[in-house]
CSV table of C-alpha atoms and ligand atoms in Angstrom, one decimal:
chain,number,residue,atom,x,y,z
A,1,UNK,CA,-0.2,184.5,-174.0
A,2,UNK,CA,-2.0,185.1,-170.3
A,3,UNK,CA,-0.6,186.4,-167.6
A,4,UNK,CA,-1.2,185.3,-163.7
A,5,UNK,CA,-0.6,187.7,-161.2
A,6,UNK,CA,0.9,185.8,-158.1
A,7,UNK,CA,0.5,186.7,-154.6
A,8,UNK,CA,2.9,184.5,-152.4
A,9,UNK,CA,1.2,186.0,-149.4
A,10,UNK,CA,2.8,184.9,-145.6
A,11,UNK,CA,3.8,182.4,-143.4
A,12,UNK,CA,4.0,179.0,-145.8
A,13,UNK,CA,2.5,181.2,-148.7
A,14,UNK,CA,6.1,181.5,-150.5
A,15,UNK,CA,6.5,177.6,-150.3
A,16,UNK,CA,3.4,176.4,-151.7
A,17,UNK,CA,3.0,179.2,-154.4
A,18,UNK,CA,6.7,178.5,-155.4
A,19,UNK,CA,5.3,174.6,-156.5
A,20,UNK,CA,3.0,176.1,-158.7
A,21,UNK,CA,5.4,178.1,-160.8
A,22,UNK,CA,7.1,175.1,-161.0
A,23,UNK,CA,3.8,173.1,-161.9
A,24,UNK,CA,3.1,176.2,-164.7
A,25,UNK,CA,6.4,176.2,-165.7
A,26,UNK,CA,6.1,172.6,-166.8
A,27,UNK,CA,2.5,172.2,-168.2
A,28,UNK,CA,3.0,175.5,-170.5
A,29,UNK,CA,5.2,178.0,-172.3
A,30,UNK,CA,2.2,180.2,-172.4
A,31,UNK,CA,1.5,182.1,-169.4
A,32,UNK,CA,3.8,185.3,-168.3
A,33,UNK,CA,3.7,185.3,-164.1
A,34,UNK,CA,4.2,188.3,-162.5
A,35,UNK,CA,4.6,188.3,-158.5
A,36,UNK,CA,3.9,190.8,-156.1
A,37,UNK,CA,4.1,191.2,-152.0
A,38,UNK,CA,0.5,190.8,-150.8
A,39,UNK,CA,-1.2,191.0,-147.0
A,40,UNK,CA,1.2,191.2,-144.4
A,41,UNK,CA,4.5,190.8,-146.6
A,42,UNK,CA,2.7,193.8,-148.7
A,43,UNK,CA,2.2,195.5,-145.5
A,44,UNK,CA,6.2,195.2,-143.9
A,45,UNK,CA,7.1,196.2,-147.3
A,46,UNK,CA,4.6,199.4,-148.6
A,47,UNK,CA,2.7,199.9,-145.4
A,48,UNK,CA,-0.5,198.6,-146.6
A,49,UNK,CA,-1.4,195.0,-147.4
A,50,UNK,CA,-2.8,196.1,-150.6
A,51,UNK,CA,-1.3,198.4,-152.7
A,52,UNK,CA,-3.1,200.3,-155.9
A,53,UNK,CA,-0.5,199.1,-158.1
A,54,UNK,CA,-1.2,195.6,-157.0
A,55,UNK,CA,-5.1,195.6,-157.2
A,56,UNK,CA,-4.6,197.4,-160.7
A,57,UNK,CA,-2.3,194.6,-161.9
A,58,UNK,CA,-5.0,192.1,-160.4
A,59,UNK,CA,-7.6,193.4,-162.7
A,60,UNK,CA,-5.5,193.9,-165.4
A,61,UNK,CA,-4.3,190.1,-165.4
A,62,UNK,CA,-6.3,187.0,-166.5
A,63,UNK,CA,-5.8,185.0,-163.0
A,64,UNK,CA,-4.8,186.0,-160.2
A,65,UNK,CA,-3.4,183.2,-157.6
A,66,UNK,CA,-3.2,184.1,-154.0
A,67,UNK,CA,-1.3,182.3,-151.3
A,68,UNK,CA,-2.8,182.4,-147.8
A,69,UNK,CA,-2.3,185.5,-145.7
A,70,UNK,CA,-1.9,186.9,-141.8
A,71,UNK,CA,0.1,185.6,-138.9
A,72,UNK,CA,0.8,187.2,-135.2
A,73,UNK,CA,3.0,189.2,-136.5
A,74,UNK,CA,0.0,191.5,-137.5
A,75,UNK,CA,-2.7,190.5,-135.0
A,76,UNK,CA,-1.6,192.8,-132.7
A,77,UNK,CA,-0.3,196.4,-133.3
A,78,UNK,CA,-1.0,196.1,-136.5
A,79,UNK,CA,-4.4,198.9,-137.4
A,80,UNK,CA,-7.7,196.7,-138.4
A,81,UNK,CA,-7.9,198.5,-141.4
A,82,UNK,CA,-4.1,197.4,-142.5
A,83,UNK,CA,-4.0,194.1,-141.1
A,84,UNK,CA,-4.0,191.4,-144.2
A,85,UNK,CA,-7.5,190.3,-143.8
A,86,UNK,CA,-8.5,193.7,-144.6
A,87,UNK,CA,-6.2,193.2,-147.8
A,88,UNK,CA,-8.0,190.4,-148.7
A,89,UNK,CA,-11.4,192.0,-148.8
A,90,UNK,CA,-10.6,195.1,-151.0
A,91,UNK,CA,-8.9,192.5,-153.3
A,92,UNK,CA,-11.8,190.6,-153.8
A,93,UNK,CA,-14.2,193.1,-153.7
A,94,UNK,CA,-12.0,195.5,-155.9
A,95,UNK,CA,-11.9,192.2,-158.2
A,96,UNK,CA,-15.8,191.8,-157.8
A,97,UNK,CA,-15.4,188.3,-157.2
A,98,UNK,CA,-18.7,188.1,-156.2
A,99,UNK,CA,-19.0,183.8,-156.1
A,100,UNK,CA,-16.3,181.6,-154.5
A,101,UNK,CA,-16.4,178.2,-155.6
A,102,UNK,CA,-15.2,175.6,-153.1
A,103,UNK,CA,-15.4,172.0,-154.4
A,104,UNK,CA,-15.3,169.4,-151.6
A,105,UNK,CA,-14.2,166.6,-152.6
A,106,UNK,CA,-12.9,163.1,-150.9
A,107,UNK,CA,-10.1,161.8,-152.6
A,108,UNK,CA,-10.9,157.8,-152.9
A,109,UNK,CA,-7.2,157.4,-151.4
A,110,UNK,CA,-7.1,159.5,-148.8
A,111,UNK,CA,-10.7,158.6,-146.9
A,112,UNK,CA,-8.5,157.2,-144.2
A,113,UNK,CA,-7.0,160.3,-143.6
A,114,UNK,CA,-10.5,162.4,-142.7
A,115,UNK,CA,-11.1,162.3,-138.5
A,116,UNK,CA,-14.8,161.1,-140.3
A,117,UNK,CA,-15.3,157.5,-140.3
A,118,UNK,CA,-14.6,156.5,-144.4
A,119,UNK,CA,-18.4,155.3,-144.7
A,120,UNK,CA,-19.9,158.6,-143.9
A,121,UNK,CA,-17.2,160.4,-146.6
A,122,UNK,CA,-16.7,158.4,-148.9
A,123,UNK,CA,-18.0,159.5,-152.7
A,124,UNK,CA,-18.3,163.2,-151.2
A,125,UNK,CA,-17.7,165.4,-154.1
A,126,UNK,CA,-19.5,169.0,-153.2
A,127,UNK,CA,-19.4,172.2,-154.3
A,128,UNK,CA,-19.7,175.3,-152.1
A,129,UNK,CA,-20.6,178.3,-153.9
A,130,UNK,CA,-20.4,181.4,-151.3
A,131,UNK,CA,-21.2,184.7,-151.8
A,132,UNK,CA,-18.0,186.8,-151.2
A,133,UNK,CA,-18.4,190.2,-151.7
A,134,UNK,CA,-22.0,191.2,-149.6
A,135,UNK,CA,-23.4,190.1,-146.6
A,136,UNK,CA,-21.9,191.0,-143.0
A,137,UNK,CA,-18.4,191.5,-144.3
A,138,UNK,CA,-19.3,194.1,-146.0
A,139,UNK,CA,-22.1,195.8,-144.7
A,140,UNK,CA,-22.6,199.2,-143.1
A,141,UNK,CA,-22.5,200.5,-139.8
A,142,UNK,CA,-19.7,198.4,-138.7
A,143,UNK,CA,-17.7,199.7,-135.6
A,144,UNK,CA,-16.9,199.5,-132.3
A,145,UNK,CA,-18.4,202.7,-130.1
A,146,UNK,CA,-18.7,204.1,-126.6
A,147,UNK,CA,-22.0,204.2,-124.8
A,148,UNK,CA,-23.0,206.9,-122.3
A,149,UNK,CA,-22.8,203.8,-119.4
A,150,UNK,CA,-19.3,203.9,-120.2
A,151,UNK,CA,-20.3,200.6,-121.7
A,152,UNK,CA,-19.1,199.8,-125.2
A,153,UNK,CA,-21.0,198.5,-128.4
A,154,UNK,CA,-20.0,196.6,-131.5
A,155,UNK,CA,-21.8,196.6,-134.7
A,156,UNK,CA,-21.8,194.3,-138.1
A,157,UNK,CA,-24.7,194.4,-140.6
A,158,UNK,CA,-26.0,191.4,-142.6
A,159,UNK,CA,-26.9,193.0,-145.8
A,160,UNK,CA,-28.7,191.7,-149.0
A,161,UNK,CA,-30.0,193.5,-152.2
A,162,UNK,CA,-32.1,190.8,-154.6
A,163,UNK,CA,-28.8,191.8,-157.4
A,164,UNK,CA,-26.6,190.3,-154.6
A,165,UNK,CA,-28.6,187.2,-154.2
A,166,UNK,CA,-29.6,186.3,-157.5
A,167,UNK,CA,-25.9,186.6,-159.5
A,168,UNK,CA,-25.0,184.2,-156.8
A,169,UNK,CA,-27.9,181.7,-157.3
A,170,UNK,CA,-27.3,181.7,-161.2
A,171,UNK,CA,-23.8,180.8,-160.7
A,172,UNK,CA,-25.2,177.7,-158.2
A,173,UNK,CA,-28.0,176.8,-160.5
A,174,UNK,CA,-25.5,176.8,-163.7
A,175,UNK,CA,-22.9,174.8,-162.0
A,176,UNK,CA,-25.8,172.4,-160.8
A,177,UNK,CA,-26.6,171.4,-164.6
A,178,UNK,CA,-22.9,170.2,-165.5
A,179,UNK,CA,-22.9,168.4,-162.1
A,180,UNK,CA,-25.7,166.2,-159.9
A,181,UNK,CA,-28.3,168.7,-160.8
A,182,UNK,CA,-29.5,169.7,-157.6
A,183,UNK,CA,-28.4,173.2,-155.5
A,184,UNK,CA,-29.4,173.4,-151.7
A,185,UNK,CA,-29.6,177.1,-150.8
A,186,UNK,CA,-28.8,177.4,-146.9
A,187,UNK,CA,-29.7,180.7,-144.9
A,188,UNK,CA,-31.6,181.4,-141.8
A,189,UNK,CA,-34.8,182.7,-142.7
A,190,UNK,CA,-36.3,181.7,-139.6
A,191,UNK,CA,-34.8,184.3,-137.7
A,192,UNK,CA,-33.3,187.0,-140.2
A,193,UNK,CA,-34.7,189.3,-142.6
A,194,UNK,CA,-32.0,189.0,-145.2
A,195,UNK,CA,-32.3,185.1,-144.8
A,196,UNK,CA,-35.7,185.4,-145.8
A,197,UNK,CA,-35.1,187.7,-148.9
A,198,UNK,CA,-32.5,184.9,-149.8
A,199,UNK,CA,-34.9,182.1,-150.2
A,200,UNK,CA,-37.8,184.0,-151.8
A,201,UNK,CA,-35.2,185.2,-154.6
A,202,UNK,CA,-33.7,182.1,-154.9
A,203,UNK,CA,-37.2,180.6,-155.4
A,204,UNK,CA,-38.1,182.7,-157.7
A,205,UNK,CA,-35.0,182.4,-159.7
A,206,UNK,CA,-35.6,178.7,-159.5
A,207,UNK,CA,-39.2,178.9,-161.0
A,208,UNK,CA,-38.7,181.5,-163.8
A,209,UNK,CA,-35.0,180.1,-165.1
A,210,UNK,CA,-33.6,176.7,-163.3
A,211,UNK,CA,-36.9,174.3,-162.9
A,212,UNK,CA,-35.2,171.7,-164.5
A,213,UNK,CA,-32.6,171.4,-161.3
A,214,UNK,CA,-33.7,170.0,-158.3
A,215,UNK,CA,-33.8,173.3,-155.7
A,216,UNK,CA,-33.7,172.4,-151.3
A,217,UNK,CA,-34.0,175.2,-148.9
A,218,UNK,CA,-32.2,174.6,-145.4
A,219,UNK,CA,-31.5,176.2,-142.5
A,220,UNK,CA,-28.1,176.9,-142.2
A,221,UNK,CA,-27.7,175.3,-138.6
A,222,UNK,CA,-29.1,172.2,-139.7
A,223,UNK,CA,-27.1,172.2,-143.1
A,224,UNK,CA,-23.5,172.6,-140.5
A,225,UNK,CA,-25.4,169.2,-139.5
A,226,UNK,CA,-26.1,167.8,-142.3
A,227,UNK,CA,-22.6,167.9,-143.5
A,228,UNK,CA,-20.8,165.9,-140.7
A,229,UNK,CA,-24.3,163.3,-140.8
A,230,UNK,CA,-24.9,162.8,-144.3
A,231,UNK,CA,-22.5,165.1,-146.4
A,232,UNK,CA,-23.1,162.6,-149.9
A,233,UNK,CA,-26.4,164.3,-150.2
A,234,UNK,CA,-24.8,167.7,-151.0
A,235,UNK,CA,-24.4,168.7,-154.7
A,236,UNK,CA,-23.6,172.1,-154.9
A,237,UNK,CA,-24.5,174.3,-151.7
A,238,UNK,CA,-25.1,178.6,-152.3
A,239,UNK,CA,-24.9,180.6,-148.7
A,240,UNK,CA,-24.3,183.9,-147.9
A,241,UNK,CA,-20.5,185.3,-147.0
A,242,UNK,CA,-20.8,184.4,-143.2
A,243,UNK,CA,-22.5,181.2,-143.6
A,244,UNK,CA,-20.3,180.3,-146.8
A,245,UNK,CA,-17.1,181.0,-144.4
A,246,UNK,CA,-18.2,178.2,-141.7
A,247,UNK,CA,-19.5,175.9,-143.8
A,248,UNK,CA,-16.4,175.3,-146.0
A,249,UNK,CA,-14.1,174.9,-143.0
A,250,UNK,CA,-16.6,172.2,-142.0
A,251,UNK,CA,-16.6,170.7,-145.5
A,252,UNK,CA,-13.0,170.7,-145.9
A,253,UNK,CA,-12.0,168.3,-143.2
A,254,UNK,CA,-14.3,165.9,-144.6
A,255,UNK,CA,-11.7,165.3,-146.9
A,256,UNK,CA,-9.3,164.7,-144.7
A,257,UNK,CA,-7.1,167.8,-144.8
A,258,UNK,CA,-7.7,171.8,-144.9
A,259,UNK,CA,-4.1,171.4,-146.7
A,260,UNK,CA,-6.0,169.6,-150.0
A,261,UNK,CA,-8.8,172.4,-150.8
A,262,UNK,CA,-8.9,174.6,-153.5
A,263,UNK,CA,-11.2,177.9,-154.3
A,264,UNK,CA,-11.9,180.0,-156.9
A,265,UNK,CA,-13.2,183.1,-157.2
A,266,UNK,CA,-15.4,184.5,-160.0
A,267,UNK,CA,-17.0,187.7,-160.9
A,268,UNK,CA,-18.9,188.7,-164.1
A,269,UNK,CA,-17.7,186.6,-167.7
A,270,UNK,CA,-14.3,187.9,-169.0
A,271,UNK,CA,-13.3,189.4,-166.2
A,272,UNK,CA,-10.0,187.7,-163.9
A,273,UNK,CA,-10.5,185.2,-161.5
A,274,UNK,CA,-9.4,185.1,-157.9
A,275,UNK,CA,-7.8,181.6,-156.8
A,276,UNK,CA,-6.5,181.0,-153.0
A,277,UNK,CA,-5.8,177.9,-151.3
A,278,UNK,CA,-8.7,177.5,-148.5
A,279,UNK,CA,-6.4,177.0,-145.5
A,280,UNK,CA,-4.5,180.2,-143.2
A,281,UNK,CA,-0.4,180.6,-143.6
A,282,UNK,CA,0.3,178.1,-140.9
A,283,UNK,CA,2.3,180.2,-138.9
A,284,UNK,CA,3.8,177.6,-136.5
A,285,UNK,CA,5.0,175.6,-139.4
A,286,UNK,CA,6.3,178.5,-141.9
A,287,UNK,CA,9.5,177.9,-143.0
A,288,UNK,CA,10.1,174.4,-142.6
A,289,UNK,CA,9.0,172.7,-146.1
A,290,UNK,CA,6.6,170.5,-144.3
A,291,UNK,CA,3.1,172.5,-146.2
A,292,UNK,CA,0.9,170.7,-148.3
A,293,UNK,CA,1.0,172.3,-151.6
A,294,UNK,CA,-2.1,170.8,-153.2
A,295,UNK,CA,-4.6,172.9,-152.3
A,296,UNK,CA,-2.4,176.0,-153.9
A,297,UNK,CA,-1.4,173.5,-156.5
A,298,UNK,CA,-5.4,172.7,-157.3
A,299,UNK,CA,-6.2,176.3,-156.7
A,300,UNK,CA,-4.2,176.8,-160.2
A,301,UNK,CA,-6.1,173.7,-161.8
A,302,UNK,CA,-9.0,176.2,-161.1
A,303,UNK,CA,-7.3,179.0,-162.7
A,304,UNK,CA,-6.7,177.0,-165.5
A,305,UNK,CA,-10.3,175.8,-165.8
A,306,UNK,CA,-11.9,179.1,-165.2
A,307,UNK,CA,-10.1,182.1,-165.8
A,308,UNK,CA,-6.9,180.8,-168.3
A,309,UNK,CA,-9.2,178.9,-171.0
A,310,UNK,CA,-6.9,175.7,-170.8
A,311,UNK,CA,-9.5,173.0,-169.1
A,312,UNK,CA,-7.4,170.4,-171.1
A,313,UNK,CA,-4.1,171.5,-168.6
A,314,UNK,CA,-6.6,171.3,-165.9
A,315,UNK,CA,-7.4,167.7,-166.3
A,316,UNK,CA,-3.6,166.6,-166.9
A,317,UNK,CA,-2.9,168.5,-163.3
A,318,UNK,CA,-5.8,167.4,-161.8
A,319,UNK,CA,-5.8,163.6,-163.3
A,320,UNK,CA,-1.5,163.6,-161.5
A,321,UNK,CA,-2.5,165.3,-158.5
A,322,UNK,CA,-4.5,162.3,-158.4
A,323,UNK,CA,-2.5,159.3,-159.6
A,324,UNK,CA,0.2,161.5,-156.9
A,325,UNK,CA,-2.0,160.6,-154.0
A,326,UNK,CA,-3.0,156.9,-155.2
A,327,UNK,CA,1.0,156.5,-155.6
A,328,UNK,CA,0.8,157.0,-152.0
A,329,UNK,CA,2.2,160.7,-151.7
A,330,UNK,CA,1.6,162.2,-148.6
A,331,UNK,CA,2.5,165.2,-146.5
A,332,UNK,CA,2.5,165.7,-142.7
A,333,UNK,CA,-1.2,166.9,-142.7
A,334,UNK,CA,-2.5,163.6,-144.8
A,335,UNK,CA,-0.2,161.3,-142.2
A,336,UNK,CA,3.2,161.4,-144.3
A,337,UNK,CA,6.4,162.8,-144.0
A,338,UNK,CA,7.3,164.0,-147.4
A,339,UNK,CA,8.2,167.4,-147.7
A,340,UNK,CA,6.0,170.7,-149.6
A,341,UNK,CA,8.9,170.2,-152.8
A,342,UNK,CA,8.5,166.3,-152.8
A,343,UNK,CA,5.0,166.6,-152.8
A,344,UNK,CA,5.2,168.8,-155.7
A,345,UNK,CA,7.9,166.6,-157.3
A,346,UNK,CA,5.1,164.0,-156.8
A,347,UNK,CA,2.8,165.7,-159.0
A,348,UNK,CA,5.2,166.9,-161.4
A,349,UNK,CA,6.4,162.8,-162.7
A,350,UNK,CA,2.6,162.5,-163.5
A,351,UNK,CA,2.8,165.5,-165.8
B,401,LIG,C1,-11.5,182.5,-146.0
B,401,LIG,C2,-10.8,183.1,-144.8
B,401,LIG,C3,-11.0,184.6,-144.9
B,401,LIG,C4,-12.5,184.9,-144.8
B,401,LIG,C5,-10.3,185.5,-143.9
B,401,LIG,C6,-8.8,185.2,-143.9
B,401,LIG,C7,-10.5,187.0,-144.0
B,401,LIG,O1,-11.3,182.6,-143.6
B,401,LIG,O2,-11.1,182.8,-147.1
B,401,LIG,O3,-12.3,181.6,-145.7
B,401,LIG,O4,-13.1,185.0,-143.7
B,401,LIG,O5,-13.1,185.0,-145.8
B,402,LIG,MG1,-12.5,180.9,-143.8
């Protein structure tokens, strides 16, 4: 038996998470799923959108699958520190999730659907590996303070140590081998100091362990470029937490929807994985059984693959997910009108 820890999370969270029980429920008698109120549903109901009980269970689990969190109803009064985001941070970096995994990929049937002409994304299959528990999100002094000239002054630091940088990079480099063979490590070591630490250790890394994979330094500017020019030249991409952020919004609408991408995050071997749909709650549209429920749907695939031990489930979900989509499936975001259940029930009749 393993056991996923669920997080429906806000806004269309509880609709798309709801498939997936219904996915699990079909695909195996093996997994125990517990559920829990997480980010702003967490907060309204414990004052805090992370509770101890709930990070404890997280580690404790083998998987943990996270709906998307936030909405205006906590962008306001709400203190930073409580606010879901926040939530989300101590959960992955009481999880040590240090590498998020965001494949890219451009479904064959669905390359009309990108606002990307079809020749430019067609055959893009990409992963984004970002580091997710360093860099700026993370770093200290952070704040917001007074100055004598009654000015104020805000503060974020972009920190690196080589441990940071390296895990990361062996993750890239490992992922590399099983795919295209070839990593292109983005950062801006033209202007910043960690930027520059990143490409020497990822360098070196290359030389002493991963010569056999084909290793590209770009700037991260020219990468956001690179993506919307030529994105087929993209195997698997490692950046930094900021870097990692933008470029896999820009990467998902390559394939046509933020609604269809997955992520998974991973920490050291044996421990739990995080998986979370890429997109936000979708506030305006919470509650009305229009969400796309694939990328929460393929977000479990992930689980399955990486955390559960059952890649043979993985390919039956991802190989109907698939034959859903070239049956013509498609929700509001891909240019349908089928709902987040019929979308699921889509999936389900390839199972
Ligand atoms: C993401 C999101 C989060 C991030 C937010 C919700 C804190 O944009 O997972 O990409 O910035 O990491
Ligand atoms: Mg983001």
């Amino acid at each position: 038996m393993s056991s996923l820890l669920l997080l429906p999370g806000d806004g269309i969270g509880p609709e798309v998470t709801a498939e997936v029980r219904r996915v699990a429920e079909r695909l195996t008698n093996d997994l125990v799923i517990e559920e829990r109120p997480f980010g702003g549903a967490s907060y309204d109901a414990y004052g805090t959108p992370l509770t101890d009980e709930t990070l404890a269970a997280a580690k404790a689990s083998d998987a943990v699958l996270k709906g998307p969190i936030g909405g205006p109803k906590w962008d306001g009064a709400t203190q930073r520190h409580l606010r879901p985001e926040a939530g989300l941070l101590a959960l992955r970096a009481g999880m040590e999730v240090f590498a998020n995994l965001r494949p890219a990929i451009c479904f064959e049937s669905l390359a009309d659907a990108s606002t990307l002409k079809r020749e430019v994304i067609e055959g893009v299959d990409m992963m984004i590996v970002r580091e997710l528990t360093g860099g700026v999100y993370f770093g200290q002094p952070r704040g917001i303070e007074a100055m004598p000239d009654g000015g104020r002054r805000g503060v974020d630091t972009q920190v690196y140590t080589t441990h940071e940088i390296e895990r990361v990079a062996r993750v890239a480099f490992e992922l590399a081998r099983g795919r295209r063979n070839k990593v292109t490590s983005a950062e801006k070591s033209n202007v910043m100091e960690t930027g520059l630490l990143w490409r020497e250790v990822v360098t070196e890394l290359h030389a002493r362990d991963y010569a056999d994979v084909t290793l590209e330094h770009m700037l991260a500017d020219n990468t956001a470029m690179q993506l919307v020019r030529a994105p087929r030249q993209f195997d698997v991409i490692v950046t930094d937490n900021l870097f990692g952020d933008i470029l896999s919004d820009e990467a998902a609408q390559l394939t046509g929807s933020l609604g269809m991408l997955p992520s998974a995050s991973l920490g050291a071997p044996g421990k739990p994985g995080l998986f979370e749909p890429i997109h936000g709650s979708a506030p305006d549209i919470a509650g009305r059984g229009w969400a796309n429920p694939l990328s929460t749907i393929l977000s479990f695939e992930m689980a399955l693959r990486w955390s559960l031990g059952r890649p043979d489930l993985a390919d039956r979900l991802s190989g109907a997910v698939k034959a859903a989509l070239d049956g013509g499936a498609r929700t509001r975001d891909l240019g349908g009108s089928m709902s987040t259940t019929e979308m699921a029930d889509a999936v389900l009749a390839g199972l």
